[in-house]
Coordinates of N, CA and C in Angstrom, one line a residue:
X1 N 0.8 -1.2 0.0 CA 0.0 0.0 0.0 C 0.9 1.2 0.0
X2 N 0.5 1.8 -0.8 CA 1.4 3.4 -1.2 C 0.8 4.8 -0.4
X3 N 1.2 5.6 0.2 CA 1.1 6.6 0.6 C 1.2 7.8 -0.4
X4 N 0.2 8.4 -1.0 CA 0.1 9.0 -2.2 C -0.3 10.6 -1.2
X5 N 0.7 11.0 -1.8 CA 0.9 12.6 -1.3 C 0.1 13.8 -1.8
X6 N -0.3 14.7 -1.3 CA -1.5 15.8 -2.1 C -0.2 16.2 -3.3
X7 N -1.2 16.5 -3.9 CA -0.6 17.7 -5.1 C -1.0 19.0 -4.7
X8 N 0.9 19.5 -4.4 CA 0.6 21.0 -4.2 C -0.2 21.7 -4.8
X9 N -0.3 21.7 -6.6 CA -1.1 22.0 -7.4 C -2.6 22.1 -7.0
X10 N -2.8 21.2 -6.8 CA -4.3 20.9 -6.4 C -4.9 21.2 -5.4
X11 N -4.3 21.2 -4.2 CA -4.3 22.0 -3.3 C -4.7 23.5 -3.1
X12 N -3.8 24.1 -3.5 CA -3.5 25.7 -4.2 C -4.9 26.1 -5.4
X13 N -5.2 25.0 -6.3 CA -6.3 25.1 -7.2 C -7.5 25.0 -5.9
X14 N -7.5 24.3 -5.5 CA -8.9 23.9 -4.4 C -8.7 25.8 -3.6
X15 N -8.2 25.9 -2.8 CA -8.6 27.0 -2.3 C -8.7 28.2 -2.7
X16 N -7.9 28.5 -4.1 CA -8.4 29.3 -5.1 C -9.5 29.3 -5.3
X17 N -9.8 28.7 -6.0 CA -11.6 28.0 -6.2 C -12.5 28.3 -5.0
X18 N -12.1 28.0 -4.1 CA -13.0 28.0 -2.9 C -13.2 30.0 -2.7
X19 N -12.0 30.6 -2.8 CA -11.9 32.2 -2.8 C -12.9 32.8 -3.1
X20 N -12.3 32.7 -4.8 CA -12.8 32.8 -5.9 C -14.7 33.2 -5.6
X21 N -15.0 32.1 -5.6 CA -16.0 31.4 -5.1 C -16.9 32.4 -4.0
X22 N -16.2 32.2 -3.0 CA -16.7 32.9 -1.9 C -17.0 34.3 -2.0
X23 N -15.8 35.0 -2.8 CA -16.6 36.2 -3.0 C -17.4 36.7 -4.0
X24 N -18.0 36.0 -4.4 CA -18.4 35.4 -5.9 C -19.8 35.7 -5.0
X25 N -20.1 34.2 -4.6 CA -21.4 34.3 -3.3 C -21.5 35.5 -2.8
X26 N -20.6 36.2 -2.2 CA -20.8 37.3 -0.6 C -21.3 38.3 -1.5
X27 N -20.7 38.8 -2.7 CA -21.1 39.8 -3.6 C -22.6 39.9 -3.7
X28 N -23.3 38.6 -4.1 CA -24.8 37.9 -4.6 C -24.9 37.9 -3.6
X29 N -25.0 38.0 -2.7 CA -26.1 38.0 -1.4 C -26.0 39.5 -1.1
X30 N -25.1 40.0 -0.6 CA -25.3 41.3 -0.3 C -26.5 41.8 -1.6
X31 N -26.0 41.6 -3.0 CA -26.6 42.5 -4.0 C -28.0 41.9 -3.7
X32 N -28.5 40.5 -3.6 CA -29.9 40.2 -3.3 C -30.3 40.2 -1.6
X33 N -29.8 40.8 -0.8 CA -30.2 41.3 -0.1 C -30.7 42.9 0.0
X34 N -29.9 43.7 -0.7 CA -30.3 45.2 -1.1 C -31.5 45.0 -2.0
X35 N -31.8 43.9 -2.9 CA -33.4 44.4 -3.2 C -33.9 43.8 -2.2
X36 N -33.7 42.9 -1.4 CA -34.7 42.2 -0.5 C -35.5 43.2 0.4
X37 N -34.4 44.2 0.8 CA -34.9 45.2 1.5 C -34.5 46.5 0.5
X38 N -35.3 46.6 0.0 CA -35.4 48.1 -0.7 C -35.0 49.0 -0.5
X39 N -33.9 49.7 -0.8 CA -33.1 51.0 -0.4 C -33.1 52.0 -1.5
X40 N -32.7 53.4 -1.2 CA -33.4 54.3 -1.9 C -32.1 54.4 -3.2
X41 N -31.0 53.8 -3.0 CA -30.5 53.4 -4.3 C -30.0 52.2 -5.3
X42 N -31.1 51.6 -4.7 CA -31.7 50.3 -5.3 C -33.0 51.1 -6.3
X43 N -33.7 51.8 -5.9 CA -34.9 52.8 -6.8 C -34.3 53.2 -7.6
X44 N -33.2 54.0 -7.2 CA -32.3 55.0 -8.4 C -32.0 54.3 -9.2
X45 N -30.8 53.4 -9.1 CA -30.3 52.3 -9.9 C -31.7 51.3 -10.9
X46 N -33.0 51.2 -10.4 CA -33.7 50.7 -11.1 C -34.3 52.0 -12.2
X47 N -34.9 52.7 -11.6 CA -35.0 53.7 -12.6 C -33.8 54.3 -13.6
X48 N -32.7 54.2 -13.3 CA -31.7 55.0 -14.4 C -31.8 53.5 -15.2
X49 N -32.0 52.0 -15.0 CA -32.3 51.0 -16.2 C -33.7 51.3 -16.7
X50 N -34.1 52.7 -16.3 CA -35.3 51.6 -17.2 C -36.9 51.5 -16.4
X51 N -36.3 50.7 -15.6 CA -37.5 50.0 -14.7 C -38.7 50.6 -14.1
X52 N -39.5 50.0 -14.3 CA -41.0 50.9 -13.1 C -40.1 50.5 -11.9
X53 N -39.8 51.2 -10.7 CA -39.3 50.8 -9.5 C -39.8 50.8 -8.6
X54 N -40.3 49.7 -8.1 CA -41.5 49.6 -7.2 C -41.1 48.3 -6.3
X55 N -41.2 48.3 -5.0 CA -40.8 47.6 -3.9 C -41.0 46.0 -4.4
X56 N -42.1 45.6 -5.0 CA -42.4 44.2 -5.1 C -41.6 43.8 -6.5
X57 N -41.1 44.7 -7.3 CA -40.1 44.5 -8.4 C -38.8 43.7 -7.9
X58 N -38.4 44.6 -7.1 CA -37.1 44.9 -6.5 C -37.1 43.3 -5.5
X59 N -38.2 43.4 -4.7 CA -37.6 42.2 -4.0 C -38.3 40.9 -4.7
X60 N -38.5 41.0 -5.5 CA -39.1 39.8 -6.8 C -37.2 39.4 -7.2
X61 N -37.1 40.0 -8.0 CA -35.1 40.0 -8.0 C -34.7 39.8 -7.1
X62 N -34.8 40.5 -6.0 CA -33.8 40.1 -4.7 C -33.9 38.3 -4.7
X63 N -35.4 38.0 -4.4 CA -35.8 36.9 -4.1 C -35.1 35.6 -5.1
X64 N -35.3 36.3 -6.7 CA -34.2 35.3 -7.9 C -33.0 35.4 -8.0
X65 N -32.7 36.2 -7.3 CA -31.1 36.0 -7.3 C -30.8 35.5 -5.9
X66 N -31.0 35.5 -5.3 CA -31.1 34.8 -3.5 C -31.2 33.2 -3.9
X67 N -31.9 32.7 -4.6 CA -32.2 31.5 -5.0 C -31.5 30.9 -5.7
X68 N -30.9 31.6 -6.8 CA -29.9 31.4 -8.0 C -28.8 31.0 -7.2
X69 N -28.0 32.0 -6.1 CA -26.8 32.1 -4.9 C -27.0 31.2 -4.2
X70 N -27.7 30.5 -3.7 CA -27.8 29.5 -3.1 C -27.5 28.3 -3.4
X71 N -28.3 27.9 -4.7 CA -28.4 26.7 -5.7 C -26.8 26.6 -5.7
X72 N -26.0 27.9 -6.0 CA -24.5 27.5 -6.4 C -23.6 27.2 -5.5
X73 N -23.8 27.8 -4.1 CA -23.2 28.0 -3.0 C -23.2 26.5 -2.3
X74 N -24.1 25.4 -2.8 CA -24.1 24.0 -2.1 C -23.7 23.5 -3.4
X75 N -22.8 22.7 -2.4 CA -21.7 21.7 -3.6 C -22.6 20.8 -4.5
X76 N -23.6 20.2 -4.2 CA -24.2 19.5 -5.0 C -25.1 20.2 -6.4
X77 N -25.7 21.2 -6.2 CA -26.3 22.3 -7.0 C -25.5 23.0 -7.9
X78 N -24.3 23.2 -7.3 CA -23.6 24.1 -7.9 C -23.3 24.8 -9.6
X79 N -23.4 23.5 -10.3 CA -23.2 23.3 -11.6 C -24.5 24.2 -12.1
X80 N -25.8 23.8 -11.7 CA -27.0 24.4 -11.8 C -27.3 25.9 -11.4
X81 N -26.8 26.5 -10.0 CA -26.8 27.9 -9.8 C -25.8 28.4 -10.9
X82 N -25.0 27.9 -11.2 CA -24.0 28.8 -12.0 C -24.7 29.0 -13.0
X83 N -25.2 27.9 -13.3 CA -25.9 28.2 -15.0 C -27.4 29.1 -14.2
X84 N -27.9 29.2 -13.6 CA -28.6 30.1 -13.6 C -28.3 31.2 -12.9
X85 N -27.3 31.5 -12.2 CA -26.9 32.7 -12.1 C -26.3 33.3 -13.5
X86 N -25.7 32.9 -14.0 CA -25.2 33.2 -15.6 C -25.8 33.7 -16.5
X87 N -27.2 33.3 -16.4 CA -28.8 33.8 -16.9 C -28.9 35.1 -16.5
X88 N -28.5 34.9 -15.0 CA -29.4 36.2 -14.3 C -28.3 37.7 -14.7
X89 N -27.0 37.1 -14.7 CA -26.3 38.1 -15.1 C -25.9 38.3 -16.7
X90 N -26.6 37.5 -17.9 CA -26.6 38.0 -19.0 C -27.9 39.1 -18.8
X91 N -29.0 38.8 -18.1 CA -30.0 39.6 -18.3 C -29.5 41.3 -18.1
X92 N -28.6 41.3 -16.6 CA -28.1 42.7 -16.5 C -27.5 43.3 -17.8
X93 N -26.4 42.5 -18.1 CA -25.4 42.9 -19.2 C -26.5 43.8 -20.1
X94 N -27.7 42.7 -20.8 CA -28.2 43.4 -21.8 C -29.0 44.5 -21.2
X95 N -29.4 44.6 -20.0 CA -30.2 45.9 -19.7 C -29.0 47.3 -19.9
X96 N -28.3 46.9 -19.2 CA -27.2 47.9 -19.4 C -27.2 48.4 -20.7
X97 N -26.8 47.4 -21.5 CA -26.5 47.8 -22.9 C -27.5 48.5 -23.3
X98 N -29.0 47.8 -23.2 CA -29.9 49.2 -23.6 C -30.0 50.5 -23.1
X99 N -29.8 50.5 -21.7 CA -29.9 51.4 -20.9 C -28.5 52.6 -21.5
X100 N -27.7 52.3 -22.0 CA -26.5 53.3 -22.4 C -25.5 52.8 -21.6
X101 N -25.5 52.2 -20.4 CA -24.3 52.5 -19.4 C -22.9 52.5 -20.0
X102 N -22.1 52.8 -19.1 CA -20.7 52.7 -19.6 C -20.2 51.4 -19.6
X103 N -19.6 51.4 -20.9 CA -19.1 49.5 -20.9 C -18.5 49.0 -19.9
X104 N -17.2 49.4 -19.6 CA -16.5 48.6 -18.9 C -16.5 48.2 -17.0
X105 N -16.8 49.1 -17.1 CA -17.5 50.1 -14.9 C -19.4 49.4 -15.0
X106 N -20.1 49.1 -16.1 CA -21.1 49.0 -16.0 C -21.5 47.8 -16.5
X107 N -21.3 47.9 -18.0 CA -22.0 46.9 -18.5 C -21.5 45.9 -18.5
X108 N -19.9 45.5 -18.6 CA -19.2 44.5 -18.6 C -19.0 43.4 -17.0
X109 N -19.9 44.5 -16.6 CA -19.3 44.1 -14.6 C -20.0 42.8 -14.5
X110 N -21.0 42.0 -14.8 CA -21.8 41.1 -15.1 C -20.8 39.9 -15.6
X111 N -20.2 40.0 -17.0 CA -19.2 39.8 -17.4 C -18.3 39.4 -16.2
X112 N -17.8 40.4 -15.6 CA -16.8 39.9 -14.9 C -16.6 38.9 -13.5
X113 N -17.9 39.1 -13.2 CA -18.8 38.7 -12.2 C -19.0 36.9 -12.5
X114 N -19.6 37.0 -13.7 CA -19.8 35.6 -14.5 C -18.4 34.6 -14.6
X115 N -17.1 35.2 -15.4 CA -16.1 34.9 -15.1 C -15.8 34.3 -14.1
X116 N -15.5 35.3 -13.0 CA -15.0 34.9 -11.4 C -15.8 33.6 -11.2
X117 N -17.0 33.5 -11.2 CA -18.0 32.6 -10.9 C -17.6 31.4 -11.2
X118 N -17.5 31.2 -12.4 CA -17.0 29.7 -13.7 C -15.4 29.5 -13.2
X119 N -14.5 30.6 -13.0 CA -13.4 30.1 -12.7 C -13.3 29.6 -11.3
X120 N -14.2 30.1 -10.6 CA -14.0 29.7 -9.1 C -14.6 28.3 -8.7
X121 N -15.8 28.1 -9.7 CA -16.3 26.5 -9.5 C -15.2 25.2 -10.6
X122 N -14.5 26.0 -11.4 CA -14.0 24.9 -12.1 C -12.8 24.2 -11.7
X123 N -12.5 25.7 -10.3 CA -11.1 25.1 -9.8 C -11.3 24.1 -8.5
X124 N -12.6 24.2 -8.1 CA -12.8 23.6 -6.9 C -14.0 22.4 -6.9
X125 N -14.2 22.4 -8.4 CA -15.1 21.4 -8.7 C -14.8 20.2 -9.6
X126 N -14.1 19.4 -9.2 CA -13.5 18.3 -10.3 C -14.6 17.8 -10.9
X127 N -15.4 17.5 -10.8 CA -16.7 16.7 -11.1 C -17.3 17.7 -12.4
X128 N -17.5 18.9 -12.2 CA -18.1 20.0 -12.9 C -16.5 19.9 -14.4
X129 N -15.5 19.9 -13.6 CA -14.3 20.3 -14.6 C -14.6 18.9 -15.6
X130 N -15.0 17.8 -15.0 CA -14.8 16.6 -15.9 C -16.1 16.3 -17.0
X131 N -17.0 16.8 -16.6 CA -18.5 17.0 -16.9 C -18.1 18.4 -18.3
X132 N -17.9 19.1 -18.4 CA -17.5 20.5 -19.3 C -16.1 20.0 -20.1
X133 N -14.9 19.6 -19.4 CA -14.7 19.1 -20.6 C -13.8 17.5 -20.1
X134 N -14.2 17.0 -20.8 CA -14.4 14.9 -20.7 C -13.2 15.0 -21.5

């Protein structure tokens, strides 16, 4: 019987991933907690997209993205919230984009947000990495 030693690699990959990850989550809940509870630049920000801004709007979102963050935040779901958080934040991207915002500070933040997300589960999810690419 052989004593098989971690791979520093993988190691280093796992807690990256786990980071990654985490602030990935803490971002998504804070931001679906601010519609949860309605604040008066949660209105602004809804009206400069666009939006009728109206309390049961706002925590209708809070409540889908709370859900979405969750799904991904438990290791068994994970694969699933991502893909539906990924949804929730192409939706931003294109409001932006209609709305005018500025690309890179605005509209691309979704984008980057998505990114973080995918790299933080791919490093900490072997199962997900083997599943995407076999």
């Amino acid at each position: 019987m052989t004593h098989k030693e971690p791979n520093i690699f993988s190691v280093r990959q796992l807690w990256t991933g786990r980071i990654l990850s985490g602030l990935v989550i803490v971002f998504l809940l804070l931001d679906a907690g601010m519609k949860l509870v309605p604040i008066q630049p949660v209105f602004e920000a809804m009206r400069d997209l666009g939006f009728i801004s109206t309390p049961a709007l706002a925590r209708s979102l809070g409540v889908l993205l709370l859900v979405c963050t969750v799904l991904h935040a438990i290791p068994k779901t994970a694969l699933l919230g991502a893909i539906l958080v990924t949804g929730f934040l192409g939706g931003a991207i294109a409001i932006n984009v209609r709305a005018g915002t500025p690309l890179f500070s605005h509209v691309l933040f979704g984008a980057y947000i998505g990114v973080m997300l995918w790299v933080g589960l791919l490093l900490r999810n072997k199962n997900v990495r083997d599943i995407l690419f076999p």
